Coordinates of C-alpha atoms in Angstrom, one line a residue:
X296 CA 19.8 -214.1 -111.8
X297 CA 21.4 -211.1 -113.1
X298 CA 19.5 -208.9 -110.3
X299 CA 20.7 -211.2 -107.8
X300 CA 24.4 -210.4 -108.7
X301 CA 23.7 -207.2 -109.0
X302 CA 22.8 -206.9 -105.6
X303 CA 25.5 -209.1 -104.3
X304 CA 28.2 -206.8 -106.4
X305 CA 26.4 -203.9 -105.1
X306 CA 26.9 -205.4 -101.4
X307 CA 30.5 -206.2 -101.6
X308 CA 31.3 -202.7 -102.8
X309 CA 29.3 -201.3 -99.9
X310 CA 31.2 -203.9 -97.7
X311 CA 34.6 -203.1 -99.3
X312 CA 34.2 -199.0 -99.0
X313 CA 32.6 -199.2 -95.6
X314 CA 35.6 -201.6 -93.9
X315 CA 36.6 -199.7 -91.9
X316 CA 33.6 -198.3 -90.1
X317 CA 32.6 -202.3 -89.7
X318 CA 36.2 -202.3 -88.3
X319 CA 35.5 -199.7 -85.9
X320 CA 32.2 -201.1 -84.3
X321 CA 33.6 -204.1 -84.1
X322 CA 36.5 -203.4 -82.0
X323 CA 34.1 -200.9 -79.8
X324 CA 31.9 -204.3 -79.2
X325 CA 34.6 -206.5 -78.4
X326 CA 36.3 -203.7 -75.7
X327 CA 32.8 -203.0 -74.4
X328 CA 32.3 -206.9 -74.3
X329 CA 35.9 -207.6 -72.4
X330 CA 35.8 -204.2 -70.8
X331 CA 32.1 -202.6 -69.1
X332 CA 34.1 -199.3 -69.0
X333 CA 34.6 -198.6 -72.1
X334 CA 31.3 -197.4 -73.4
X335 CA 31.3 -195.2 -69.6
X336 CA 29.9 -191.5 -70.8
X337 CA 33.8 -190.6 -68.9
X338 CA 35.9 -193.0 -70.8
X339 CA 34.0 -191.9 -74.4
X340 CA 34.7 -188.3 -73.5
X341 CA 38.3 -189.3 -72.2
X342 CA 38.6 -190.8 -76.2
X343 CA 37.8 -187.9 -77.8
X344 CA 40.5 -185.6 -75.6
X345 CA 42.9 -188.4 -76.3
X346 CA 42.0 -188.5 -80.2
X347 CA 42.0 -184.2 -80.3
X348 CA 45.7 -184.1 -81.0
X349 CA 46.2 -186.6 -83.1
X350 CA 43.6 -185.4 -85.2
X351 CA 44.7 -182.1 -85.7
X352 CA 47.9 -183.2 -87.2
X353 CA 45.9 -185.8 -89.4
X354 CA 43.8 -183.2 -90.2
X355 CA 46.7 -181.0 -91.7
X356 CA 48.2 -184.6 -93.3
X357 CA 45.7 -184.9 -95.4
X358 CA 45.7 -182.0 -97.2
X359 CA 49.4 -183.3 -98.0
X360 CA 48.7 -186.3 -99.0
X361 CA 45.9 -185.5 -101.1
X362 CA 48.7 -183.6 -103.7
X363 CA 50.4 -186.8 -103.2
X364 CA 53.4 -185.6 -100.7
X365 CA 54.2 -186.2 -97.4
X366 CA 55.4 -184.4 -93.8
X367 CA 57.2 -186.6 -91.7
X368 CA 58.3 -183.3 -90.1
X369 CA 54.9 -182.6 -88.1
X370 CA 55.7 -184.2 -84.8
X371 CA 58.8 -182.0 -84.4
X372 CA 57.3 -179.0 -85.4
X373 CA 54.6 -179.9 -82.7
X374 CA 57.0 -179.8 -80.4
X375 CA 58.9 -176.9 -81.1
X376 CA 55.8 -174.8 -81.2
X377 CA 54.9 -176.1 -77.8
X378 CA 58.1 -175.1 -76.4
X379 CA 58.5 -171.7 -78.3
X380 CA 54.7 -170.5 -76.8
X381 CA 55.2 -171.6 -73.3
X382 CA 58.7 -169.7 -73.9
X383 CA 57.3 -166.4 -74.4
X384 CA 54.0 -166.9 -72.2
X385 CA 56.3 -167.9 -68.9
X386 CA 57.6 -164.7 -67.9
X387 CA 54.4 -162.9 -69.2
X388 CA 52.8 -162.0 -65.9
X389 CA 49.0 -161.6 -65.6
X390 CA 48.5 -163.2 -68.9
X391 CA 44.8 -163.0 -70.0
X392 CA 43.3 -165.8 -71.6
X393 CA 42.5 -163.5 -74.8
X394 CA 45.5 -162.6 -74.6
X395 CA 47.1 -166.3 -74.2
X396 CA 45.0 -167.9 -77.4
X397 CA 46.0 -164.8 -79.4
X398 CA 49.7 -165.4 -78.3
X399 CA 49.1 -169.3 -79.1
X400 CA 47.4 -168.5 -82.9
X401 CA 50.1 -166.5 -83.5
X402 CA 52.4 -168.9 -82.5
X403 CA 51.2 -171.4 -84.7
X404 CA 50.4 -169.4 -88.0
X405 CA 54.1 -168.5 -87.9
X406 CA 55.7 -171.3 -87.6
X407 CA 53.2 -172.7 -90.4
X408 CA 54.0 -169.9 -92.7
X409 CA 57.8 -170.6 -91.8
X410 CA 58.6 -174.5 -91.9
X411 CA 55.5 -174.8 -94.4
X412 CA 57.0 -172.1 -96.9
X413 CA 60.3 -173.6 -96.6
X414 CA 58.8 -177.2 -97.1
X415 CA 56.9 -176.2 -99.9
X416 CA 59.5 -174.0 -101.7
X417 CA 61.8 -177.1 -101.7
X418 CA 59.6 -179.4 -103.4
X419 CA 57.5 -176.7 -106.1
X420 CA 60.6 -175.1 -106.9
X421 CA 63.6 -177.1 -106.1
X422 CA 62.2 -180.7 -106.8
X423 CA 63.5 -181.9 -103.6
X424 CA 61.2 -185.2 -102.5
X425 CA 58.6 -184.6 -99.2
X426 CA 60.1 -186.9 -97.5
X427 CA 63.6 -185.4 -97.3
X428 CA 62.5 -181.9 -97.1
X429 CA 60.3 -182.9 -94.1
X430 CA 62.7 -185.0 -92.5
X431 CA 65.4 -182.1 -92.9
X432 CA 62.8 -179.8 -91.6
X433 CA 62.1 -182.3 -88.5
X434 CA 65.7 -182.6 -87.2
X435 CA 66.3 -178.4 -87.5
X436 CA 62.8 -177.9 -85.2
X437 CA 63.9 -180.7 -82.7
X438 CA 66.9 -179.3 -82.7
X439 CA 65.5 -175.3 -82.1
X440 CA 63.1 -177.1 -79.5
X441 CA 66.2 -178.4 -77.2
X442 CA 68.3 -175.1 -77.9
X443 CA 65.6 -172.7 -77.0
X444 CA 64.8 -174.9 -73.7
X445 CA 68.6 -176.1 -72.5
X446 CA 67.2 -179.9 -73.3
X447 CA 65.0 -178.8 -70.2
X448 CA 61.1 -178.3 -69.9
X449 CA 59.3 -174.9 -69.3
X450 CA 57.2 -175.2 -66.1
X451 CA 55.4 -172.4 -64.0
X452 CA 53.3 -171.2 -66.9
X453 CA 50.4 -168.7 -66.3
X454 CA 47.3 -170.4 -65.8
X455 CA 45.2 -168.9 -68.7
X456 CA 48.0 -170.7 -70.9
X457 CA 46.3 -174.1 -69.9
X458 CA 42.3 -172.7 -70.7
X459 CA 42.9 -174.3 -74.5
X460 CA 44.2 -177.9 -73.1
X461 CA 42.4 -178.0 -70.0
X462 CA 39.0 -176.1 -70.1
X463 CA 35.6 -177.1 -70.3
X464 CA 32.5 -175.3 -72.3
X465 CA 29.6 -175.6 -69.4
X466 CA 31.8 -177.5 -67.2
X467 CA 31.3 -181.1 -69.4
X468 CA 32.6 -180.2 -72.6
X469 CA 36.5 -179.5 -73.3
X470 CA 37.6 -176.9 -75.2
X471 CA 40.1 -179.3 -77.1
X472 CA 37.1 -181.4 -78.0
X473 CA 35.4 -178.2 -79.7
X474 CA 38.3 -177.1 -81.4
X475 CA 39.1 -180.7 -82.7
X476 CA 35.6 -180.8 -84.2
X477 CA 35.6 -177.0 -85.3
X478 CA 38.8 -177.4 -87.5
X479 CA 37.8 -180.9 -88.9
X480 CA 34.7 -179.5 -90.3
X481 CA 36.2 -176.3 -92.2
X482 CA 38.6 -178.6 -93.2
X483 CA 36.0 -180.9 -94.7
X484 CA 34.0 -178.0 -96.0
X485 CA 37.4 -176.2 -97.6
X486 CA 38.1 -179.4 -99.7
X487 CA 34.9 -180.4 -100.6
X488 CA 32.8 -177.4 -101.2
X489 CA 35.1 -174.7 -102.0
X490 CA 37.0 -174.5 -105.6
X491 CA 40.3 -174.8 -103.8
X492 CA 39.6 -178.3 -102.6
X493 CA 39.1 -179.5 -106.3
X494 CA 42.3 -178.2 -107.5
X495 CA 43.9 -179.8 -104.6
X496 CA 42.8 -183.1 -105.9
X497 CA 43.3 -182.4 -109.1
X498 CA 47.3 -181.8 -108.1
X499 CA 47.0 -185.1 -106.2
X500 CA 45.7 -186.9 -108.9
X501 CA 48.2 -185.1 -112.0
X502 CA 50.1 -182.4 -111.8
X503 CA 50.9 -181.5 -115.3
X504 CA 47.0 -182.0 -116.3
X505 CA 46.2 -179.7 -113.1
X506 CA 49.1 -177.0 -114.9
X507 CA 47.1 -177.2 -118.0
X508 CA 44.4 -176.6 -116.7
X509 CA 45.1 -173.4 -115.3
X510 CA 45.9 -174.5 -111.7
X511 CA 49.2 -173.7 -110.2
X512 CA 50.7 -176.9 -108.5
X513 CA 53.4 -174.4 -106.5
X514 CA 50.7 -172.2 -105.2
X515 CA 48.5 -175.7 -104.1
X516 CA 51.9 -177.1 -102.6
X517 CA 52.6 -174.0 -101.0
X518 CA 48.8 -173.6 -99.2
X519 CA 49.0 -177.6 -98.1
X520 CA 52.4 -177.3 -96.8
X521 CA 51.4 -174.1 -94.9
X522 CA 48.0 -175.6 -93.4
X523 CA 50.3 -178.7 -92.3
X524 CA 52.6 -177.5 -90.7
X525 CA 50.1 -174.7 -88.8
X526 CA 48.0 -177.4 -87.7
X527 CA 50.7 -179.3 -86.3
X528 CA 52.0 -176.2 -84.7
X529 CA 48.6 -175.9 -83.2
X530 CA 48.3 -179.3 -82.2
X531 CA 51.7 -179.3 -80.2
X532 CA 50.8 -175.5 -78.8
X533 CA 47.2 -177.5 -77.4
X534 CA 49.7 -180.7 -75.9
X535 CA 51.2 -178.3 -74.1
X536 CA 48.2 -176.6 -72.6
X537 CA 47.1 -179.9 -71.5
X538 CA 50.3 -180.5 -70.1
X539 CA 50.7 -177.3 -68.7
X540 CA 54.6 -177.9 -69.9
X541 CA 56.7 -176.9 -72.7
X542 CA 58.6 -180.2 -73.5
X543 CA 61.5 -180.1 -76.5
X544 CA 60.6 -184.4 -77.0
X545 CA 57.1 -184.0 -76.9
X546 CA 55.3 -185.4 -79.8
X547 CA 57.9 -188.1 -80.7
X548 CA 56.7 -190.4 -83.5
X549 CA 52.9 -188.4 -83.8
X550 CA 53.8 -187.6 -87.2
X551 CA 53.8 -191.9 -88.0
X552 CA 49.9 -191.6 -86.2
X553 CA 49.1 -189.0 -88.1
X554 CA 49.9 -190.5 -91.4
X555 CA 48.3 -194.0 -89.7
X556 CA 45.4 -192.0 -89.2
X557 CA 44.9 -190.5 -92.6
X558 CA 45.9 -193.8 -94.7
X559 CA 44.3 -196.1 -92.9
X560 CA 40.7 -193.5 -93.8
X561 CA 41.2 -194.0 -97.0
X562 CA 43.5 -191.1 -98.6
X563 CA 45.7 -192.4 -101.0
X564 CA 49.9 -191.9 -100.4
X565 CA 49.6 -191.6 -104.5
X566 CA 47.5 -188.4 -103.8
X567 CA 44.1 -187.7 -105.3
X568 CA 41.8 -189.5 -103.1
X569 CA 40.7 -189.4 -99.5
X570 CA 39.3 -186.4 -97.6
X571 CA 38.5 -185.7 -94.0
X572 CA 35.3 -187.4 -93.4
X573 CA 37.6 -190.6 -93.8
X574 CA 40.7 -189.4 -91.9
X575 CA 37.7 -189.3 -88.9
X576 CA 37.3 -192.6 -88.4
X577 CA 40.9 -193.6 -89.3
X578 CA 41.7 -191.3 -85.9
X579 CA 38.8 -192.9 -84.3
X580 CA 39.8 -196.2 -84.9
X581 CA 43.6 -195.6 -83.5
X582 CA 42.2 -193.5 -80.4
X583 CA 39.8 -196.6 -79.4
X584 CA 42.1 -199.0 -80.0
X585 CA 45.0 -197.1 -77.5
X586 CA 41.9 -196.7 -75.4
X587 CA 41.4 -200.3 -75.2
X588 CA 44.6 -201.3 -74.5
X589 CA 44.9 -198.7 -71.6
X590 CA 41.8 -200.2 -70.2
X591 CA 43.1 -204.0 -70.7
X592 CA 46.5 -202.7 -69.2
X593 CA 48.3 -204.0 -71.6
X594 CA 52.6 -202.7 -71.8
X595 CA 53.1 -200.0 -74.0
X596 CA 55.7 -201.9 -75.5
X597 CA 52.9 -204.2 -76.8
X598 CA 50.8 -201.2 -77.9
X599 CA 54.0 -199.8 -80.2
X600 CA 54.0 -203.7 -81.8
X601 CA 49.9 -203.0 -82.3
X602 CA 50.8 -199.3 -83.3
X603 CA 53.7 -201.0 -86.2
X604 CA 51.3 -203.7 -87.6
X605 CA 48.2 -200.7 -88.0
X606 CA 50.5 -198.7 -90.1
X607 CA 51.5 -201.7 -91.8
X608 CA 48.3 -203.2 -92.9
X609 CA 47.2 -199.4 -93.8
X610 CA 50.1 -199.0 -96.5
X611 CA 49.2 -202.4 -97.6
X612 CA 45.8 -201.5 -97.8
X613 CA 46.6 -198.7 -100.2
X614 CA 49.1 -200.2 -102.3
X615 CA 46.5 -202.7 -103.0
X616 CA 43.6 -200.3 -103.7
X617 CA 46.6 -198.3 -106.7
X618 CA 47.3 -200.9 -108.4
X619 CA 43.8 -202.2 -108.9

């Protein structure tokens, strides 16, 4: 008897931390069921270009989250770092493509060191809450975006600019795809193999403890913060690739996906658990799902209502998971 409810414990759990992989497959059976094109090798390859963004800001949100913050600003920042390398690479004539991905890195480790610094210098030192530092920090690069642009987009870009959003390895696989993939995993191996990833978690789970312990919560803060807001610089820099256009309201409401994405793996908003391996199939789940819907036809106004009630039932999810 006692075996027996051993095992049935031991299969709830499995159940209960598995959710939402069973989630997953199910929704790919019942789109492959209603739609044949679905699992097409096109439309699967199609998913993961559409999920590539979105990942690489979830990517960068979970380090935040995992110290218990927040960035609302990341969809801004996206777009102002879009706009700002498609600004300098217009008039750049005969623009290599070495030269155009050095020009896009650069891009996006400055404006991570910038917005992240001032982000993270605002809540280690001057107590402000994430959410309003990152919200101030959203309206100032929205704003920069439309003042650098006129409130107009940047067209006629060189054509090595669009290599990152638009080129294939081999002719079948995109270069997004790679560096999607690429970044997830160093992400996965910087937090959990390296020593900085524990005392990221540790910060997450409590900060004073973490101070005792030797571990500086400002310079943690201040790493997170930075990584955040580069990745999200990157992420807008590779939607404008794609695009081939530097667009000042690009990225609108990506920042509420992102955190969608991250929650809904698993990462706590109270910090101190989660990781990336999660934050995978939470941007899985919301790329097949907009996927789906595309295929079914179905009004992006209905899609935002679908969008609302997945971030929803995620913060749910996670309030009920802290307080257990």
């Amino acid at each position: 008897m006692g075996k027996i409810f051993k095992q049935t414990y031991f299969n709830r759990r499995v159940v209960k931390e598995n959710i939402l992989v069973i989630f997953l497959a199910a929704v790919c059976i019942i789109f492959a069921i209603v739609e044949p094109r679905f699992l097409s090798a096109g439309n699967l390859l199609n998913v993961m270009i559409q999920v590539a963004i979105n990942a690489l800001l979830a990517t960068g949100m979970t380090f935040v989250l995992l110290t218990g913050g927040i960035d609302v600003s990341v969809g801004s920042v996206a777009a102002l770092a879009g706009v700002l390398a498609t600004y300098i690479a217009k008039p750049i004539l005969g623009l290599t493509v070495v030269g155009a991905i050095g020009l896009q890195i650069g891009v996006a480790l400055g404006i991570g060191l910038v917005f992240g610094g001032v982000v993270a210098l605002s809540v280690a030192k001057l107590n402000v809450a994430p959410f309003i530092a990152t919200l101030a920090i959203a309206s100032i690069a929205r704003g920069l975006g439309y003042i650098i642009t006129g409130g107009k987009p940047i067209f006629e870009l060189p054509v090595s600019y669009s290599k990152l959003g638009q080129a294939k390895i081999f002719d079948a696989i995109p270069v997004l795809v790679v560096l999607m993939i690429v970044l997830m995993f160093m992400a996965y191996v910087v937090l959990s193999r390296l020593p900085v990833g524990r005392h990221i978690y540790s910060v997450g789970s409590n900060e004073n403890v973490a101070y005792l312990s030797g571990i500086s919560p400002t310079r943690i803060k201040l790493l997170v913060y930075i990584i955040s807001a580069a990745m999200a610089a990157l992420g807008g820099i590779a939607l404008s690739s794609k695009l081939g256009t530097g667009q000042p309201a690009a990225a609108v409401g990506y920042e509420l996906t992102a955190i969608a994405s991250v929650v809904m793996g698993g990462t706590s908003l109270s910090g101190g658990k989660g990781g990336i391996g999660r934050t995978v199939i939470g941007v899985l789940t919301i790329g097949v799902i907009n996927n789906g819907l595309n295929l079914l036809q179905v009004s992006s106004y209905w899609q935002q209502v679908v969008m609302g009630l997945i971030i929803f039932s995620a913060v749910i999810l996670d309030q009920s998971k802290s307080s257990k």
